[in-house]
Amino acid sequence: MGKPLVTVAKGDGIGPEIAEATLHILREAGAELEIEPIEVGRAVYEAGHTSGIAPDSWEAINRSGILLKGPISTPSGGGYKSLNVTLRKTLGLYANVRPCVSYAPFVQTRHPEMDVVVVRENEEDLYAGIEHRQTDQVMQCLKLVSRPGCEKIVRYAFEFALAHGRKKVTCFTKDNIMKQTDGLFHEVFDEIAPQYPQIESGHMIVDIGAARLADSPLDFDVIVMPNLYGDILSDVAAQIAGSIGLAGTANIGPQSAMFEAIHGSAPDIAGKDVANPSGMLLSSVMILVHLGQSETASRIHNAW
């Protein structure tokens, strides 16, 4: 059996340089991977592909089922779609998994023992992207929350906790205000939690939960939440742990997975050889764990 195939999209801005640094480390560490490069981002947008990715690149991703993606710049102005949103929806990447771990004393933080994983629903909520004009002065965005979507992400959070020796899963919603949409998410959480009696469970309103996370992150282990809250609070948690620039993330679906740094393309420092590749490197460590190459993953992580 050959090496597992991994599709690599270096992106733009600082993407190509941090991707090359990451691939160099993977090669030197002995990672058993076959790399297939594709192009995404600004050059592809400018070539007329409004989603930032060409048809043959979709074929490469479907062949491998695993994508390591560098940061990209979405051109400003109308007509251009977010590549991240397109990838998540097209590939069914319903779970966003973001470890937020402190590396004290090497990275300064007020919470040197922090180790929180944010599990975020990745396809629904306000990120369904359904907006329209109601009147000449009122715009509307629809918040979509489905029972199947809630069940998938909540069960994933508990299965993740079980697989990784985590002790507690906490759900954040705003169901005191959005009683039907966030209410459904909370309801599904309460239905699934008893199926995992070995895992402690709890629910918090998202605003007080965010305050507690910022002040006392050691109170949390795995946090599961709808898309928008998860997007915001996973960035907050990464920054509390030490730096958003060091964090990697996994986007998981039934047949495919995408791994990436969570920071942007930073075009102002592109080409200067000063960008820190840690976020993309730690994302590649998550790929190795995903593929069962845990020894190599540990070697890279420990060396980092």
mmCIF file of C-alpha atoms in Angstrom:
data_model
loop_
_atom_site.group_PDB
_atom_site.id
_atom_site.type_symbol
_atom_site.label_atom_id
_atom_site.label_comp_id
_atom_site.label_asym_id
_atom_site.label_seq_id
_atom_site.Cartn_x
_atom_site.Cartn_y
_atom_site.Cartn_z
ATOM 1 C CA MET A 1 0.000 0.000 0.000
ATOM 2 C CA GLY A 2 1.414 3.395 -1.034
ATOM 3 C CA LYS A 3 1.782 6.564 0.956
ATOM 4 C CA PRO A 4 -1.466 8.431 1.696
ATOM 5 C CA LEU A 5 -2.134 11.249 -0.756
ATOM 6 C CA VAL A 6 -2.444 14.788 0.612
ATOM 7 C CA THR A 7 -3.513 17.734 -1.536
ATOM 8 C CA VAL A 8 -1.640 20.933 -0.690
ATOM 9 C CA ALA A 9 -2.908 24.406 -1.608
ATOM 10 C CA LYS A 10 -0.224 26.928 -0.681
ATOM 11 C CA GLY A 11 -2.543 29.931 -1.072
ATOM 12 C CA ASP A 12 -1.266 33.474 -1.499
ATOM 13 C CA GLY A 13 0.282 36.238 0.586
ATOM 14 C CA ILE A 14 2.526 34.478 3.102
ATOM 15 C CA GLY A 15 0.904 31.156 2.173
ATOM 16 C CA PRO A 16 3.572 29.832 -0.217
ATOM 17 C CA GLU A 17 6.484 30.517 2.146
ATOM 18 C CA ILE A 18 4.875 29.024 5.274
ATOM 19 C CA ALA A 19 3.632 26.057 3.230
ATOM 20 C CA GLU A 20 7.124 25.365 1.903
ATOM 21 C CA ALA A 21 8.601 25.593 5.410
ATOM 22 C CA THR A 22 5.941 23.154 6.652
ATOM 23 C CA LEU A 23 6.507 20.674 3.815
ATOM 24 C CA HIS A 24 10.278 20.808 4.422
ATOM 25 C CA ILE A 25 9.770 19.830 8.067
ATOM 26 C CA LEU A 26 7.359 17.035 7.129
ATOM 27 C CA ARG A 27 9.899 15.599 4.686
ATOM 28 C CA GLU A 28 12.783 15.801 7.149
ATOM 29 C CA ALA A 29 10.710 14.226 9.924
ATOM 30 C CA GLY A 30 9.946 11.209 7.743
ATOM 31 C CA ALA A 31 6.222 11.768 7.262
ATOM 32 C CA GLU A 32 4.810 9.094 4.952
ATOM 33 C CA LEU A 33 2.876 11.375 2.605
ATOM 34 C CA GLU A 34 2.526 11.839 -1.132
ATOM 35 C CA ILE A 35 1.985 15.537 -1.839
ATOM 36 C CA GLU A 36 -0.121 16.771 -4.768
ATOM 37 C CA PRO A 37 -0.080 20.592 -5.138
ATOM 38 C CA ILE A 38 -2.997 22.656 -6.412
ATOM 39 C CA GLU A 39 -3.418 26.408 -6.842
ATOM 40 C CA VAL A 40 -6.083 28.404 -5.018
ATOM 41 C CA GLY A 41 -6.580 32.035 -4.098
ATOM 42 C CA ARG A 42 -5.948 35.372 -5.725
ATOM 43 C CA ALA A 43 -4.456 34.145 -9.015
ATOM 44 C CA VAL A 44 -7.356 31.725 -9.482
ATOM 45 C CA TYR A 45 -9.930 34.429 -8.686
ATOM 46 C CA GLU A 46 -8.257 36.723 -11.211
ATOM 47 C CA ALA A 47 -8.337 33.949 -13.829
ATOM 48 C CA GLY A 48 -12.135 34.084 -13.665
ATOM 49 C CA HIS A 49 -13.010 31.416 -11.094
ATOM 50 C CA THR A 50 -15.282 33.329 -8.696
ATOM 51 C CA SER A 51 -14.934 30.725 -5.918
ATOM 52 C CA GLY A 52 -11.111 30.850 -5.971
ATOM 53 C CA ILE A 53 -10.663 27.232 -7.090
ATOM 54 C CA ALA A 54 -10.562 25.572 -10.527
ATOM 55 C CA PRO A 55 -12.463 22.369 -11.516
ATOM 56 C CA ASP A 56 -9.320 20.213 -11.785
ATOM 57 C CA SER A 57 -8.406 21.172 -8.223
ATOM 58 C CA TRP A 58 -11.724 19.749 -7.011
ATOM 59 C CA GLU A 59 -10.746 16.464 -8.667
ATOM 60 C CA ALA A 60 -7.418 16.451 -6.789
ATOM 61 C CA ILE A 61 -9.124 17.082 -3.429
ATOM 62 C CA ASN A 62 -11.663 14.327 -4.068
ATOM 63 C CA ARG A 63 -8.854 11.899 -4.946
ATOM 64 C CA SER A 64 -6.979 12.469 -1.703
ATOM 65 C CA GLY A 65 -9.775 13.336 0.709
ATOM 66 C CA ILE A 66 -7.288 15.469 2.665
ATOM 67 C CA LEU A 67 -6.398 19.109 2.010
ATOM 68 C CA LEU A 68 -3.667 21.142 3.700
ATOM 69 C CA LYS A 69 -4.505 24.743 2.837
ATOM 70 C CA GLY A 70 -2.493 27.910 3.233
ATOM 71 C CA PRO A 71 -4.137 31.309 3.823
ATOM 72 C CA ILE A 72 -5.707 33.108 0.874
ATOM 73 C CA SER A 73 -6.969 36.596 0.060
ATOM 74 C CA THR A 74 -10.545 36.957 -1.180
ATOM 75 C CA PRO A 75 -10.646 39.997 -3.513
ATOM 76 C CA SER A 76 -12.828 42.847 -2.283
ATOM 77 C CA GLY A 77 -15.954 43.790 -4.173
ATOM 78 C CA GLY A 78 -18.996 41.848 -5.283
ATOM 79 C CA GLY A 79 -19.048 38.568 -7.144
ATOM 80 C CA TYR A 80 -16.280 36.762 -5.255
ATOM 81 C CA LYS A 81 -17.137 33.903 -2.908
ATOM 82 C CA SER A 82 -15.212 32.875 0.202
ATOM 83 C CA LEU A 83 -13.162 29.812 -0.708
ATOM 84 C CA ASN A 84 -13.320 28.542 2.881
ATOM 85 C CA VAL A 85 -17.119 28.614 2.916
ATOM 86 C CA THR A 86 -17.223 26.982 -0.548
ATOM 87 C CA LEU A 87 -14.887 24.174 0.542
ATOM 88 C CA ARG A 88 -16.793 23.502 3.758
ATOM 89 C CA LYS A 89 -20.168 23.334 2.047
ATOM 90 C CA THR A 90 -19.066 21.390 -1.041
ATOM 91 C CA LEU A 91 -17.073 18.807 0.916
ATOM 92 C CA GLY A 92 -19.568 18.564 3.793
ATOM 93 C CA LEU A 93 -16.983 19.630 6.383
ATOM 94 C CA TYR A 94 -19.516 19.961 9.180
ATOM 95 C CA ALA A 95 -17.102 19.969 12.161
ATOM 96 C CA ASN A 96 -14.446 22.594 12.814
ATOM 97 C CA VAL A 97 -12.015 21.421 15.505
ATOM 98 C CA ARG A 98 -9.643 23.952 17.011
ATOM 99 C CA PRO A 99 -7.235 23.022 19.830
ATOM 100 C CA CYS A 100 -6.343 26.087 21.938
ATOM 101 C CA VAL A 101 -3.324 25.069 24.002
ATOM 102 C CA SER A 102 -0.876 27.245 25.919
ATOM 103 C CA TYR A 103 2.857 26.620 25.483
ATOM 104 C CA ALA A 104 4.119 28.410 28.570
ATOM 105 C CA PRO A 105 6.785 29.458 29.340
ATOM 106 C CA PHE A 106 7.856 29.600 25.671
ATOM 107 C CA VAL A 107 4.780 31.594 24.604
ATOM 108 C CA GLN A 108 3.572 34.235 27.049
ATOM 109 C CA THR A 109 0.057 33.727 28.436
ATOM 110 C CA ARG A 110 -1.917 34.457 31.581
ATOM 111 C CA HIS A 111 -3.205 30.871 31.515
ATOM 112 C CA PRO A 112 -0.143 28.589 31.319
ATOM 113 C CA GLU A 113 -2.149 25.370 31.812
ATOM 114 C CA MET A 114 -4.899 26.108 29.285
ATOM 115 C CA ASP A 115 -5.942 23.177 27.074
ATOM 116 C CA VAL A 116 -9.352 23.736 25.468
ATOM 117 C CA VAL A 117 -10.781 22.318 22.242
ATOM 118 C CA VAL A 118 -13.487 24.325 20.483
ATOM 119 C CA VAL A 119 -15.782 22.210 18.291
ATOM 120 C CA ARG A 120 -17.793 24.460 15.984
ATOM 121 C CA GLU A 121 -20.680 23.635 13.684
ATOM 122 C CA ASN A 122 -19.367 24.540 10.252
ATOM 123 C CA GLU A 123 -22.184 24.631 7.664
ATOM 124 C CA GLU A 124 -25.311 26.254 9.076
ATOM 125 C CA ASP A 125 -26.332 29.173 11.305
ATOM 126 C CA LEU A 126 -25.810 32.671 9.879
ATOM 127 C CA TYR A 127 -22.974 31.315 7.721
ATOM 128 C CA ALA A 128 -25.506 29.731 5.388
ATOM 129 C CA GLY A 129 -25.050 33.109 3.686
ATOM 130 C CA ILE A 130 -28.708 33.784 2.905
ATOM 131 C CA GLU A 131 -29.164 37.561 2.928
ATOM 132 C CA HIS A 132 -31.572 39.888 1.210
ATOM 133 C CA ARG A 133 -32.904 43.422 1.255
ATOM 134 C CA GLN A 134 -36.281 43.814 2.973
ATOM 135 C CA THR A 135 -36.666 47.519 2.298
ATOM 136 C CA ASP A 136 -34.359 50.267 1.082
ATOM 137 C CA GLN A 137 -33.160 50.665 4.696
ATOM 138 C CA VAL A 138 -33.410 47.127 6.115
ATOM 139 C CA MET A 139 -31.227 44.114 5.313
ATOM 140 C CA GLN A 140 -31.949 40.602 6.598
ATOM 141 C CA CYS A 141 -29.741 37.551 7.197
ATOM 142 C CA LEU A 142 -31.376 34.179 7.842
ATOM 143 C CA LYS A 143 -30.138 31.951 10.678
ATOM 144 C CA LEU A 144 -30.603 28.305 9.725
ATOM 145 C CA VAL A 145 -30.297 25.568 12.349
ATOM 146 C CA SER A 146 -31.381 22.010 11.523
ATOM 147 C CA ARG A 147 -31.857 19.002 13.781
ATOM 148 C CA PRO A 148 -29.557 16.802 11.633
ATOM 149 C CA GLY A 149 -26.874 19.508 11.698
ATOM 150 C CA CYS A 150 -27.124 19.827 15.491
ATOM 151 C CA GLU A 151 -27.055 16.066 15.987
ATOM 152 C CA LYS A 152 -23.936 15.639 13.836
ATOM 153 C CA ILE A 153 -21.883 18.310 15.585
ATOM 154 C CA VAL A 154 -22.961 17.511 19.150
ATOM 155 C CA ARG A 155 -22.286 13.802 18.667
ATOM 156 C CA TYR A 156 -18.924 14.630 17.088
ATOM 157 C CA ALA A 157 -17.978 16.676 20.163
ATOM 158 C CA PHE A 158 -18.762 13.805 22.524
ATOM 159 C CA GLU A 159 -17.024 11.237 20.307
ATOM 160 C CA PHE A 160 -13.977 13.518 20.123
ATOM 161 C CA ALA A 161 -13.942 13.822 23.909
ATOM 162 C CA LEU A 162 -14.199 10.056 24.258
ATOM 163 C CA ALA A 163 -11.430 9.362 21.744
ATOM 164 C CA HIS A 164 -9.019 11.898 23.237
ATOM 165 C CA GLY A 165 -9.537 11.231 26.925
ATOM 166 C CA ARG A 166 -11.415 14.470 27.542
ATOM 167 C CA LYS A 167 -13.622 14.657 30.609
ATOM 168 C CA LYS A 168 -16.194 17.365 29.886
ATOM 169 C CA VAL A 169 -18.228 18.845 27.019
ATOM 170 C CA THR A 170 -19.870 22.261 27.444
ATOM 171 C CA CYS A 171 -22.470 23.677 25.055
ATOM 172 C CA PHE A 172 -22.725 27.448 24.418
ATOM 173 C CA THR A 173 -25.931 28.943 22.941
ATOM 174 C CA LYS A 174 -28.107 32.053 23.256
ATOM 175 C CA ASP A 175 -31.357 30.162 23.654
ATOM 176 C CA ASN A 176 -32.746 32.611 26.205
ATOM 177 C CA ILE A 177 -33.260 34.947 23.226
ATOM 178 C CA MET A 178 -33.278 32.716 20.106
ATOM 179 C CA LYS A 179 -35.565 30.093 21.581
ATOM 180 C CA GLN A 180 -36.187 28.117 18.395
ATOM 181 C CA THR A 181 -32.810 28.104 16.598
ATOM 182 C CA ASP A 182 -30.396 28.085 19.534
ATOM 183 C CA GLY A 183 -33.130 26.348 21.503
ATOM 184 C CA LEU A 184 -32.939 23.420 19.071
ATOM 185 C CA PHE A 185 -29.143 23.213 19.440
ATOM 186 C CA HIS A 186 -29.467 23.117 23.248
ATOM 187 C CA GLU A 187 -32.320 20.607 23.082
ATOM 188 C CA VAL A 188 -30.285 18.218 20.909
ATOM 189 C CA PHE A 189 -27.301 18.599 23.242
ATOM 190 C CA ASP A 190 -29.474 17.623 26.207
ATOM 191 C CA GLU A 191 -30.773 14.595 24.277
ATOM 192 C CA ILE A 192 -27.324 13.302 23.288
ATOM 193 C CA ALA A 193 -25.348 14.046 26.476
ATOM 194 C CA PRO A 194 -26.941 11.216 28.541
ATOM 195 C CA GLN A 195 -25.703 8.721 25.917
ATOM 196 C CA TYR A 196 -22.164 9.489 27.157
ATOM 197 C CA PRO A 197 -22.438 9.025 30.936
ATOM 198 C CA GLN A 198 -18.648 8.906 31.323
ATOM 199 C CA ILE A 199 -18.379 12.495 29.981
ATOM 200 C CA GLU A 200 -19.461 15.421 32.171
ATOM 201 C CA SER A 201 -21.755 17.827 30.308
ATOM 202 C CA GLY A 202 -23.132 21.310 30.822
ATOM 203 C CA HIS A 203 -24.675 24.308 29.067
ATOM 204 C CA MET A 204 -23.971 28.043 29.332
ATOM 205 C CA ILE A 205 -25.452 31.128 27.708
ATOM 206 C CA VAL A 206 -22.786 32.218 25.241
ATOM 207 C CA ASP A 207 -22.103 35.685 26.666
ATOM 208 C CA ILE A 208 -21.372 34.533 30.209
ATOM 209 C CA GLY A 209 -19.646 31.473 28.771
ATOM 210 C CA ALA A 210 -17.339 33.733 26.756
ATOM 211 C CA ALA A 211 -16.569 35.790 29.858
ATOM 212 C CA ARG A 212 -15.780 32.647 31.837
ATOM 213 C CA LEU A 213 -13.621 31.311 29.007
ATOM 214 C CA ALA A 214 -11.591 34.514 28.954
ATOM 215 C CA ASP A 215 -11.149 34.571 32.729
ATOM 216 C CA SER A 216 -11.075 30.885 33.715
ATOM 217 C CA PRO A 217 -10.290 28.675 30.694
ATOM 218 C CA LEU A 218 -9.286 25.795 32.973
ATOM 219 C CA ASP A 219 -12.997 25.373 33.758
ATOM 220 C CA PHE A 220 -13.482 24.067 30.202
ATOM 221 C CA ASP A 221 -12.321 21.044 28.253
ATOM 222 C CA VAL A 222 -14.326 20.644 25.015
ATOM 223 C CA ILE A 223 -16.779 23.389 24.020
ATOM 224 C CA VAL A 224 -19.370 22.808 21.279
ATOM 225 C CA MET A 225 -21.386 25.635 19.729
ATOM 226 C CA PRO A 226 -23.124 26.935 16.604
ATOM 227 C CA ASN A 227 -21.153 28.394 13.724
ATOM 228 C CA LEU A 228 -20.916 32.130 14.452
ATOM 229 C CA TYR A 229 -20.213 31.795 18.175
ATOM 230 C CA GLY A 230 -17.654 29.095 17.429
ATOM 231 C CA ASP A 231 -15.880 31.218 14.846
ATOM 232 C CA ILE A 232 -15.549 34.171 17.213
ATOM 233 C CA LEU A 233 -14.758 32.290 20.411
ATOM 234 C CA SER A 234 -12.242 29.910 18.858
ATOM 235 C CA ASP A 235 -10.220 32.975 17.826
ATOM 236 C CA VAL A 236 -10.608 34.411 21.327
ATOM 237 C CA ALA A 237 -9.543 31.113 22.908
ATOM 238 C CA ALA A 238 -6.506 30.825 20.618
ATOM 239 C CA GLN A 239 -5.402 34.350 21.539
ATOM 240 C CA ILE A 240 -5.929 33.688 25.263
ATOM 241 C CA ALA A 241 -3.782 30.563 24.966
ATOM 242 C CA GLY A 242 -0.904 32.592 23.550
ATOM 243 C CA SER A 243 -1.415 33.726 19.970
ATOM 244 C CA ILE A 244 -3.921 33.269 17.182
ATOM 245 C CA GLY A 245 -0.904 33.072 14.876
ATOM 246 C CA LEU A 246 0.147 29.726 16.364
ATOM 247 C CA ALA A 247 -3.189 27.927 16.062
ATOM 248 C CA GLY A 248 -4.137 25.274 13.561
ATOM 249 C CA THR A 249 -7.547 23.862 12.797
ATOM 250 C CA ALA A 250 -9.228 20.833 11.255
ATOM 251 C CA ASN A 251 -12.427 20.817 9.227
ATOM 252 C CA ILE A 252 -13.891 17.313 9.262
ATOM 253 C CA GLY A 253 -16.526 15.707 7.044
ATOM 254 C CA PRO A 254 -17.718 12.163 6.260
ATOM 255 C CA GLN A 255 -15.304 11.649 3.343
ATOM 256 C CA SER A 256 -12.935 14.634 3.440
ATOM 257 C CA ALA A 257 -10.928 16.765 5.839
ATOM 258 C CA MET A 258 -9.252 20.160 5.463
ATOM 259 C CA PHE A 259 -6.468 21.437 7.713
ATOM 260 C CA GLU A 260 -5.243 25.028 7.863
ATOM 261 C CA ALA A 261 -3.770 27.798 9.966
ATOM 262 C CA ILE A 262 -6.433 30.156 11.274
ATOM 263 C CA HIS A 263 -4.588 33.400 10.560
ATOM 264 C CA GLY A 264 -4.876 35.433 7.370
ATOM 265 C CA SER A 265 -2.648 35.817 4.324
ATOM 266 C CA ALA A 266 -0.797 38.909 5.680
ATOM 267 C CA PRO A 267 0.163 40.317 2.264
ATOM 268 C CA ASP A 268 2.034 43.200 3.943
ATOM 269 C CA ILE A 269 4.801 40.820 5.060
ATOM 270 C CA ALA A 270 4.649 38.368 2.156
ATOM 271 C CA GLY A 271 8.010 37.562 0.592
ATOM 272 C CA LYS A 272 10.042 38.973 3.495
ATOM 273 C CA ASP A 273 10.794 35.579 5.084
ATOM 274 C CA VAL A 274 9.503 36.754 8.489
ATOM 275 C CA ALA A 275 6.142 34.932 8.649
ATOM 276 C CA ASN A 276 5.847 32.345 11.417
ATOM 277 C CA PRO A 277 4.755 28.974 9.921
ATOM 278 C CA SER A 278 3.668 27.507 13.276
ATOM 279 C CA GLY A 279 -0.080 27.562 12.579
ATOM 280 C CA MET A 280 0.292 25.624 9.339
ATOM 281 C CA LEU A 281 2.887 23.315 10.878
ATOM 282 C CA LEU A 282 0.574 22.419 13.770
ATOM 283 C CA SER A 283 -2.203 21.838 11.231
ATOM 284 C CA SER A 284 0.056 19.351 9.462
ATOM 285 C CA VAL A 285 0.642 17.619 12.816
ATOM 286 C CA MET A 286 -3.149 17.214 13.032
ATOM 287 C CA ILE A 287 -3.066 15.598 9.566
ATOM 288 C CA LEU A 288 -0.500 13.051 10.733
ATOM 289 C CA VAL A 289 -2.655 12.209 13.768
ATOM 290 C CA HIS A 290 -5.699 11.932 11.467
ATOM 291 C CA LEU A 291 -3.760 9.467 9.267
ATOM 292 C CA GLY A 292 -2.507 7.392 12.173
ATOM 293 C CA GLN A 293 1.118 8.582 11.926
ATOM 294 C CA SER A 294 1.172 9.609 15.571
ATOM 295 C CA GLU A 295 4.867 8.857 16.143
ATOM 296 C CA THR A 296 5.934 11.315 13.440
ATOM 297 C CA ALA A 297 3.330 13.793 14.668
ATOM 298 C CA SER A 298 4.764 13.625 18.186
ATOM 299 C CA ARG A 299 8.322 14.008 16.889
ATOM 300 C CA ILE A 300 7.429 17.199 15.007
ATOM 301 C CA HIS A 301 5.268 18.609 17.815
ATOM 302 C CA ASN A 302 7.897 17.965 20.474
ATOM 303 C CA ALA A 303 10.654 19.465 18.336
ATOM 304 C CA TRP A 304 8.512 22.541 17.663
#
